[in-house]
Amino acid sequence: MRILIVLLIAFIGLISAETNYRENLSDYGFFKGTLKDLIPADGVVPYALNSALFSDYASKLRFVKLPPGQSVAYNPDSVLQFPVGTAIVKTFYYPIDERNPKKGRRLMETRVLLHEEKGWVALPYIWNKEQTDATLEVAGGSDQVLWTDASGKKQSFEYQVPNMNQCKGCHERSGEMTPIGPSVRQLNDGQQLQHWETAGILKGLPKDHIPALVNYFNTAASLDDRVKAYLDINCAHCHNPTGPARSSGLYLTWDSKDRTAYGFLKSPVAAGRGSGNLSYDIVPGKPEQSILHYRMASRDPGVMMPELGRQLTHHEGVELVRSWIQSLQ
């Protein structure tokens, strides 16, 4: 196993050497002033998603930069098709104390997605202890993170930064890398798309009938809409007809109309440990008999879903799905 890891790192190192990507985040000029403040430079646009991917309770700051004079076309169905030369920049961080933002934050990593002529490439940059810059680490990395959560409880775990190949595990569609988050339904908060249109980076925005996902934390929204938003961002990037989990036949996209493909009384492709010896992905009214709930709640690497990008259980997400399955007839 050790030999395989060494070979993998060497292979990744060769990729880096051939492509000669920038060594430090500061080399790109995405931000002005003190780097750790992440103040966007001219042409770099901050954005937010209606329902964000769970990543071990990390907070995230997102930015996009399009090539000068170019724009992206409105597309209601999938992730926006950004032009070649676009950079998507996402920084993962933990507040020192979620109850008091003035205590600061610990920046962990910044992932830079570059749209090149040959396709998208994902580059992980890991922040140094001094928080002065982040360095490209194609083999990923890990570090202990400590923070106090909103309830005042101290939390800690070994934070994992994925390597370049692991990034493909979530970002791949039909064998090609693609961004996950910035779709119209995720950006439609009533203002953001209109701002992009005014700034000239979005073309063709209609006046109405623009799809939108709810925030899955918004308890004023329907339980069904919240779960659809949760499963779409956390699961559907793999569980769709062209994603890495397409062979499972379980498709958890927001607009799925096929109840069987969505998991209702659907048998898993493979039985056994991963399914907990349960018979169906979703058993209406019975979350404890549903594989979906079982795998979301697990922290066993051979069982848990998603397989990548988390080590902790998203208790709020598990409870959301449990309540939804319980409510089903």
Short mmCIF file of N, CA and C in Angstrom, two decimals, residues 116-201:
data_model
loop_
_atom_site.label_atom_id
_atom_site.label_comp_id
_atom_site.label_asym_id
_atom_site.label_seq_id
_atom_site.Cartn_x
_atom_site.Cartn_y
_atom_site.Cartn_z
N GLU A 116 -9.58 25.51 -18.55
CA GLU A 116 -8.57 25.59 -19.59
C GLU A 116 -9.14 25.07 -20.90
N GLU A 117 -8.39 25.20 -21.97
CA GLU A 117 -8.83 24.70 -23.28
C GLU A 117 -9.15 23.21 -23.23
N LYS A 118 -8.40 22.47 -22.43
CA LYS A 118 -8.58 21.02 -22.35
C LYS A 118 -9.64 20.62 -21.32
N GLY A 119 -10.21 21.60 -20.62
CA GLY A 119 -11.24 21.31 -19.62
C GLY A 119 -10.91 21.94 -18.29
N TRP A 120 -11.73 21.60 -17.28
CA TRP A 120 -11.52 22.15 -15.94
C TRP A 120 -10.44 21.37 -15.21
N VAL A 121 -9.69 22.09 -14.39
CA VAL A 121 -8.71 21.45 -13.51
C VAL A 121 -8.90 22.03 -12.11
N ALA A 122 -8.83 21.16 -11.08
CA ALA A 122 -9.01 21.59 -9.69
C ALA A 122 -7.67 21.57 -8.97
N LEU A 123 -7.33 22.68 -8.34
CA LEU A 123 -6.04 22.82 -7.69
C LEU A 123 -6.24 23.16 -6.21
N PRO A 124 -5.77 22.31 -5.29
CA PRO A 124 -5.92 22.59 -3.85
C PRO A 124 -4.73 23.38 -3.30
N TYR A 125 -5.01 24.52 -2.68
CA TYR A 125 -3.98 25.33 -2.03
C TYR A 125 -4.23 25.30 -0.52
N ILE A 126 -3.21 24.95 0.24
CA ILE A 126 -3.34 24.83 1.70
C ILE A 126 -2.70 26.05 2.37
N TRP A 127 -3.46 26.65 3.30
CA TRP A 127 -2.99 27.85 4.00
C TRP A 127 -1.93 27.49 5.02
N ASN A 128 -0.93 28.37 5.15
CA ASN A 128 0.11 28.15 6.15
C ASN A 128 -0.39 28.55 7.55
N LYS A 129 0.40 28.18 8.57
CA LYS A 129 0.01 28.45 9.95
C LYS A 129 -0.11 29.95 10.21
N GLU A 130 0.73 30.73 9.51
CA GLU A 130 0.72 32.18 9.72
C GLU A 130 -0.45 32.87 9.02
N GLN A 131 -1.14 32.10 8.17
CA GLN A 131 -2.29 32.63 7.42
C GLN A 131 -1.88 33.77 6.48
N THR A 132 -0.65 33.69 5.96
CA THR A 132 -0.19 34.72 5.04
C THR A 132 -0.35 34.32 3.58
N ASP A 133 -0.44 33.01 3.30
CA ASP A 133 -0.59 32.55 1.91
C ASP A 133 -0.97 31.08 1.93
N ALA A 134 -1.38 30.61 0.78
CA ALA A 134 -1.71 29.19 0.61
C ALA A 134 -0.86 28.64 -0.53
N THR A 135 -0.38 27.42 -0.35
CA THR A 135 0.55 26.81 -1.31
C THR A 135 -0.10 25.61 -1.99
N LEU A 136 0.15 25.47 -3.28
CA LEU A 136 -0.39 24.35 -4.04
C LEU A 136 0.15 23.03 -3.49
N GLU A 137 -0.78 22.14 -3.16
CA GLU A 137 -0.42 20.81 -2.67
C GLU A 137 -1.24 19.79 -3.46
N VAL A 138 -0.70 19.34 -4.59
CA VAL A 138 -1.48 18.45 -5.47
C VAL A 138 -1.78 17.11 -4.81
N ALA A 139 -0.98 16.73 -3.81
CA ALA A 139 -1.24 15.47 -3.10
C ALA A 139 -2.19 15.66 -1.93
N GLY A 140 -2.74 16.87 -1.75
CA GLY A 140 -3.64 17.13 -0.64
C GLY A 140 -2.88 17.26 0.67
N GLY A 141 -3.58 17.09 1.77
CA GLY A 141 -2.93 17.20 3.08
C GLY A 141 -3.96 17.10 4.19
N SER A 142 -3.49 17.31 5.41
CA SER A 142 -4.38 17.27 6.56
C SER A 142 -3.80 18.12 7.68
N ASP A 143 -4.67 18.55 8.57
CA ASP A 143 -4.23 19.33 9.72
C ASP A 143 -5.34 19.33 10.77
N GLN A 144 -4.93 19.41 12.02
CA GLN A 144 -5.89 19.46 13.11
C GLN A 144 -6.58 20.83 13.13
N VAL A 145 -7.88 20.83 13.27
CA VAL A 145 -8.62 22.09 13.36
C VAL A 145 -9.43 22.10 14.65
N LEU A 146 -9.45 23.24 15.32
CA LEU A 146 -10.18 23.42 16.57
C LEU A 146 -11.11 24.61 16.41
N TRP A 147 -12.33 24.51 16.90
CA TRP A 147 -13.23 25.66 16.92
C TRP A 147 -14.32 25.44 17.95
N THR A 148 -14.99 26.52 18.29
CA THR A 148 -16.13 26.44 19.20
C THR A 148 -17.40 26.63 18.39
N ASP A 149 -18.31 25.67 18.50
CA ASP A 149 -19.52 25.75 17.67
C ASP A 149 -20.55 26.70 18.27
N ALA A 150 -21.67 26.84 17.59
CA ALA A 150 -22.69 27.82 17.97
C ALA A 150 -23.29 27.54 19.34
N SER A 151 -23.19 26.29 19.79
CA SER A 151 -23.72 25.96 21.12
C SER A 151 -22.70 26.15 22.22
N GLY A 152 -21.47 26.55 21.85
CA GLY A 152 -20.41 26.74 22.84
C GLY A 152 -19.56 25.51 23.08
N LYS A 153 -19.82 24.44 22.35
CA LYS A 153 -19.06 23.21 22.50
C LYS A 153 -17.79 23.26 21.66
N LYS A 154 -16.66 22.88 22.26
CA LYS A 154 -15.39 22.84 21.53
C LYS A 154 -15.37 21.61 20.63
N GLN A 155 -14.93 21.84 19.38
CA GLN A 155 -14.89 20.77 18.38
C GLN A 155 -13.47 20.67 17.82
N SER A 156 -13.08 19.47 17.45
CA SER A 156 -11.78 19.28 16.80
C SER A 156 -11.79 17.99 16.00
N PHE A 157 -11.04 17.97 14.93
CA PHE A 157 -10.84 16.75 14.15
C PHE A 157 -9.72 17.01 13.15
N GLU A 158 -9.27 15.96 12.49
CA GLU A 158 -8.20 16.06 11.50
C GLU A 158 -8.82 16.42 10.15
N TYR A 159 -8.65 17.67 9.76
CA TYR A 159 -9.24 18.15 8.50
C TYR A 159 -8.45 17.59 7.31
N GLN A 160 -9.15 17.10 6.31
CA GLN A 160 -8.51 16.50 5.15
C GLN A 160 -8.70 17.37 3.91
N VAL A 161 -7.61 17.64 3.22
CA VAL A 161 -7.67 18.34 1.93
C VAL A 161 -7.51 17.30 0.83
N PRO A 162 -8.46 17.18 -0.07
CA PRO A 162 -8.36 16.13 -1.10
C PRO A 162 -7.23 16.41 -2.09
N ASN A 163 -6.69 15.34 -2.68
CA ASN A 163 -5.72 15.56 -3.74
C ASN A 163 -6.45 15.79 -5.07
N MET A 164 -5.69 16.06 -6.12
CA MET A 164 -6.31 16.42 -7.39
C MET A 164 -7.20 15.31 -7.94
N ASN A 165 -6.76 14.06 -7.79
CA ASN A 165 -7.57 12.96 -8.30
C ASN A 165 -8.86 12.78 -7.52
N GLN A 166 -8.80 13.01 -6.19
CA GLN A 166 -10.02 12.91 -5.38
C GLN A 166 -11.03 14.00 -5.78
N CYS A 167 -10.54 15.15 -6.18
CA CYS A 167 -11.45 16.21 -6.64
C CYS A 167 -12.32 15.70 -7.78
N LYS A 168 -11.72 14.88 -8.66
CA LYS A 168 -12.48 14.35 -9.79
C LYS A 168 -13.62 13.46 -9.32
N GLY A 169 -13.45 12.84 -8.15
CA GLY A 169 -14.47 11.93 -7.65
C GLY A 169 -15.83 12.57 -7.50
N CYS A 170 -15.85 13.88 -7.21
CA CYS A 170 -17.11 14.58 -7.06
C CYS A 170 -17.42 15.47 -8.26
N HIS A 171 -16.40 15.94 -8.96
CA HIS A 171 -16.59 16.95 -9.99
C HIS A 171 -16.73 16.37 -11.39
N GLU A 172 -16.84 15.07 -11.52
CA GLU A 172 -16.82 14.46 -12.84
C GLU A 172 -18.23 14.23 -13.37
N ARG A 173 -18.44 14.60 -14.62
CA ARG A 173 -19.69 14.31 -15.34
C ARG A 173 -19.30 13.77 -16.71
N SER A 174 -19.80 12.58 -17.04
CA SER A 174 -19.47 11.94 -18.32
C SER A 174 -17.97 11.92 -18.57
N GLY A 175 -17.22 11.71 -17.50
CA GLY A 175 -15.77 11.59 -17.63
C GLY A 175 -15.02 12.91 -17.68
N GLU A 176 -15.72 14.03 -17.54
CA GLU A 176 -15.06 15.33 -17.59
C GLU A 176 -15.28 16.10 -16.29
N MET A 177 -14.25 16.84 -15.90
CA MET A 177 -14.37 17.69 -14.71
C MET A 177 -15.36 18.82 -14.96
N THR A 178 -16.15 19.17 -13.95
CA THR A 178 -17.08 20.28 -14.06
C THR A 178 -17.33 20.85 -12.66
N PRO A 179 -17.60 22.15 -12.55
CA PRO A 179 -17.98 22.70 -11.25
C PRO A 179 -19.28 22.06 -10.76
N ILE A 180 -19.53 22.15 -9.44
CA ILE A 180 -20.73 21.55 -8.86
C ILE A 180 -21.78 22.60 -8.50
N GLY A 181 -21.36 23.68 -7.88
CA GLY A 181 -22.31 24.57 -7.25
C GLY A 181 -23.01 25.63 -8.09
N PRO A 182 -22.28 26.41 -8.89
CA PRO A 182 -22.88 27.62 -9.49
C PRO A 182 -23.86 27.34 -10.63
N SER A 183 -25.04 26.90 -10.28
CA SER A 183 -26.15 26.74 -11.22
C SER A 183 -27.15 27.87 -10.95
N VAL A 184 -28.03 28.09 -11.89
CA VAL A 184 -29.06 29.12 -11.72
C VAL A 184 -29.91 28.84 -10.48
N ARG A 185 -30.30 27.60 -10.28
CA ARG A 185 -31.16 27.27 -9.14
C ARG A 185 -30.47 27.52 -7.80
N GLN A 186 -29.13 27.44 -7.80
CA GLN A 186 -28.38 27.71 -6.56
C GLN A 186 -28.10 29.20 -6.37
N LEU A 187 -28.01 29.93 -7.47
CA LEU A 187 -27.66 31.35 -7.39
C LEU A 187 -28.90 32.24 -7.29
N ASN A 188 -30.07 31.69 -7.58
CA ASN A 188 -31.29 32.49 -7.62
C ASN A 188 -31.82 32.78 -6.21
N ASP A 189 -31.34 33.89 -5.64
CA ASP A 189 -31.83 34.33 -4.33
C ASP A 189 -32.65 35.61 -4.45
N GLY A 190 -33.02 35.96 -5.68
CA GLY A 190 -33.82 37.17 -5.91
C GLY A 190 -32.99 38.39 -6.23
N GLN A 191 -31.67 38.32 -6.03
CA GLN A 191 -30.80 39.48 -6.29
C GLN A 191 -29.52 39.11 -7.05
N GLN A 192 -28.97 37.96 -6.73
CA GLN A 192 -27.63 37.63 -7.21
C GLN A 192 -27.54 37.55 -8.73
N LEU A 193 -28.50 36.85 -9.35
CA LEU A 193 -28.46 36.73 -10.80
C LEU A 193 -28.65 38.08 -11.47
N GLN A 194 -29.52 38.90 -10.87
CA GLN A 194 -29.75 40.24 -11.42
C GLN A 194 -28.47 41.07 -11.34
N HIS A 195 -27.71 40.89 -10.25
CA HIS A 195 -26.43 41.60 -10.13
C HIS A 195 -25.45 41.12 -11.20
N TRP A 196 -25.41 39.84 -11.43
CA TRP A 196 -24.52 39.29 -12.46
C TRP A 196 -24.91 39.84 -13.83
N GLU A 197 -26.22 39.96 -14.08
CA GLU A 197 -26.68 40.50 -15.37
C GLU A 197 -26.25 41.97 -15.51
N THR A 198 -26.45 42.74 -14.47
CA THR A 198 -26.06 44.15 -14.48
C THR A 198 -24.56 44.31 -14.69
N ALA A 199 -23.78 43.42 -14.08
CA ALA A 199 -22.32 43.48 -14.20
C ALA A 199 -21.84 42.99 -15.55
N GLY A 200 -22.76 42.45 -16.36
CA GLY A 200 -22.40 42.00 -17.70
C GLY A 200 -21.77 40.62 -17.78
N ILE A 201 -21.85 39.85 -16.71
CA ILE A 201 -21.24 38.52 -16.76
C ILE A 201 -22.27 37.41 -16.96
#
